[in-house]
mmCIF file of C-alpha atoms in Angstrom:
data_model
loop_
_atom_site.group_PDB
_atom_site.id
_atom_site.type_symbol
_atom_site.label_atom_id
_atom_site.label_comp_id
_atom_site.label_asym_id
_atom_site.label_seq_id
_atom_site.Cartn_x
_atom_site.Cartn_y
_atom_site.Cartn_z
ATOM 1 C CA MET A 1 48.429 -18.024 -6.046
ATOM 2 C CA THR A 2 50.227 -15.887 -8.654
ATOM 3 C CA PRO A 3 50.557 -18.622 -11.331
ATOM 4 C CA ALA A 4 46.841 -19.451 -11.107
ATOM 5 C CA LEU A 5 45.970 -15.725 -11.311
ATOM 6 C CA ALA A 6 48.238 -15.266 -14.354
ATOM 7 C CA LEU A 7 46.620 -18.253 -16.051
ATOM 8 C CA MET A 8 43.131 -16.866 -15.323
ATOM 9 C CA ILE A 9 44.037 -13.441 -16.749
ATOM 10 C CA ALA A 10 45.584 -15.085 -19.836
ATOM 11 C CA ALA A 11 42.426 -17.171 -20.389
ATOM 12 C CA PHE A 12 40.282 -14.056 -19.994
ATOM 13 C CA LEU A 13 42.374 -12.185 -22.594
ATOM 14 C CA VAL A 14 42.141 -15.106 -25.071
ATOM 15 C CA LEU A 15 38.379 -15.360 -24.619
ATOM 16 C CA PRO A 16 37.473 -12.872 -27.410
ATOM 17 C CA VAL A 17 39.382 -15.011 -29.926
ATOM 18 C CA ILE A 18 37.462 -18.220 -29.161
ATOM 19 C CA SER A 19 33.997 -16.880 -28.374
ATOM 20 C CA SER A 20 31.236 -14.540 -29.538
ATOM 21 C CA GLY A 21 27.541 -14.007 -29.058
ATOM 22 C CA PRO A 22 24.641 -11.561 -29.245
ATOM 23 C CA LEU A 23 25.418 -9.881 -25.916
ATOM 24 C CA TRP A 24 29.184 -10.119 -26.216
ATOM 25 C CA ASN A 25 29.901 -6.427 -26.812
ATOM 26 C CA SER A 26 27.685 -5.142 -24.006
ATOM 27 C CA THR A 27 28.692 -7.758 -21.429
ATOM 28 C CA LEU A 28 32.331 -8.679 -21.811
ATOM 29 C CA ASP A 29 34.011 -5.926 -23.789
ATOM 30 C CA PRO A 30 34.422 -3.514 -20.841
ATOM 31 C CA PRO A 31 36.124 -6.022 -18.520
ATOM 32 C CA ILE A 32 38.309 -7.398 -21.345
ATOM 33 C CA ASN A 33 39.379 -3.872 -22.294
ATOM 34 C CA ALA A 34 40.210 -3.189 -18.657
ATOM 35 C CA CYS A 35 42.257 -6.409 -18.531
ATOM 36 C CA GLU A 36 44.209 -5.356 -21.585
ATOM 37 C CA ARG A 37 45.115 -2.083 -19.883
ATOM 38 C CA HIS A 38 45.554 -3.164 -16.228
ATOM 39 C CA TRP A 39 46.565 -6.829 -16.205
ATOM 40 C CA TRP A 40 49.824 -5.988 -14.496
ATOM 41 C CA THR A 41 48.062 -4.507 -11.423
ATOM 42 C CA ASN A 42 46.521 -7.896 -10.688
ATOM 43 C CA LEU A 43 49.896 -9.682 -10.842
ATOM 44 C CA LEU A 44 51.462 -7.108 -8.487
ATOM 45 C CA TYR A 45 48.394 -7.324 -6.176
ATOM 46 C CA ILE A 46 47.754 -3.568 -6.247
ATOM 47 C CA ASN A 47 44.539 -3.685 -8.276
ATOM 48 C CA ASN A 48 42.430 -2.620 -5.280
ATOM 49 C CA PHE A 49 44.005 0.872 -5.491
ATOM 50 C CA TRP A 50 42.525 1.426 -8.980
ATOM 51 C CA ASP A 51 39.065 2.703 -9.941
ATOM 52 C CA SER A 52 36.472 0.054 -9.235
ATOM 53 C CA GLU A 53 34.748 0.727 -12.563
ATOM 54 C CA ASP A 54 37.953 -0.247 -14.437
ATOM 55 C CA TYR A 55 38.768 -3.614 -12.849
ATOM 56 C CA CYS A 56 40.234 -6.428 -14.893
ATOM 57 C CA LEU A 57 38.641 -9.238 -12.879
ATOM 58 C CA ILE A 58 36.580 -7.648 -10.143
ATOM 59 C CA HIS A 59 36.710 -10.571 -7.721
ATOM 60 C CA THR A 60 40.493 -10.404 -7.480
ATOM 61 C CA TRP A 61 40.345 -7.342 -5.226
ATOM 62 C CA TYR A 62 40.222 -9.819 -2.345
ATOM 63 C CA LEU A 63 43.484 -11.471 -3.365
ATOM 64 C CA ALA A 64 45.182 -8.063 -3.492
ATOM 65 C CA ALA A 65 43.856 -7.103 -0.018
ATOM 66 C CA LEU A 66 44.865 -10.462 1.429
ATOM 67 C CA MET A 67 48.382 -10.192 0.055
ATOM 68 C CA GLN A 68 48.743 -6.617 1.378
ATOM 69 C CA PHE A 69 47.648 -7.754 4.853
ATOM 70 C CA HIS A 70 50.154 -10.626 4.768
ATOM 71 C CA ILE A 71 52.951 -8.234 3.848
ATOM 72 C CA MET A 72 51.919 -5.770 6.596
ATOM 73 C CA GLY A 73 51.768 -8.656 9.117
ATOM 74 C CA ILE A 74 55.306 -9.749 8.202
ATOM 75 C CA ILE A 75 56.598 -6.189 8.601
ATOM 76 C CA ILE A 76 54.890 -5.788 11.962
ATOM 77 C CA LEU A 77 56.258 -9.135 13.125
ATOM 78 C CA LEU A 78 59.813 -8.233 12.076
ATOM 79 C CA LEU A 79 59.555 -4.843 13.799
ATOM 80 C CA SER A 80 58.252 -6.522 16.918
ATOM 81 C CA PHE A 81 61.230 -8.914 17.069
ATOM 82 C CA ARG A 82 63.647 -5.987 16.582
ATOM 83 C CA TRP A 83 62.005 -3.695 19.101
ATOM 84 C CA PRO A 84 59.935 -5.560 21.750
ATOM 85 C CA SER A 85 58.131 -2.385 22.804
ATOM 86 C CA PHE A 86 56.723 -2.171 19.273
ATOM 87 C CA TRP A 87 54.877 -5.425 20.028
ATOM 88 C CA HIS A 88 52.983 -3.742 22.900
ATOM 89 C CA ILE A 89 52.152 -0.705 20.784
ATOM 90 C CA SER A 90 50.972 -2.676 17.769
ATOM 91 C CA GLY A 91 49.029 -5.106 19.968
ATOM 92 C CA THR A 92 47.256 -2.193 21.663
ATOM 93 C CA CYS A 93 46.424 -0.626 18.320
ATOM 94 C CA TYR A 94 45.130 -3.944 16.991
ATOM 95 C CA CYS A 95 42.921 -4.495 20.047
ATOM 96 C CA ASN A 96 41.467 -1.012 19.742
ATOM 97 C CA TRP A 97 40.733 -1.471 16.077
#
């Protein structure tokens, strides 16, 4: 997932060099400027913690949320194996959510 995301960000940053048009400044300058400033947040999957008006690629918020849920799931699973009572507590919290 990360190599494909890095390639997509790189292609988006190269886009101003190979393209232009009448609506270029009003349409693509804000997201490209945001990508130049915050590209690293996408690669670390923490871009959903930043201001939604200043996203690099707005649809990548889902990748960040998905990665964070995977990491939380692994932590909960490891804690559950270490302390079996944690499994009951986390299961109860999950069912109530």
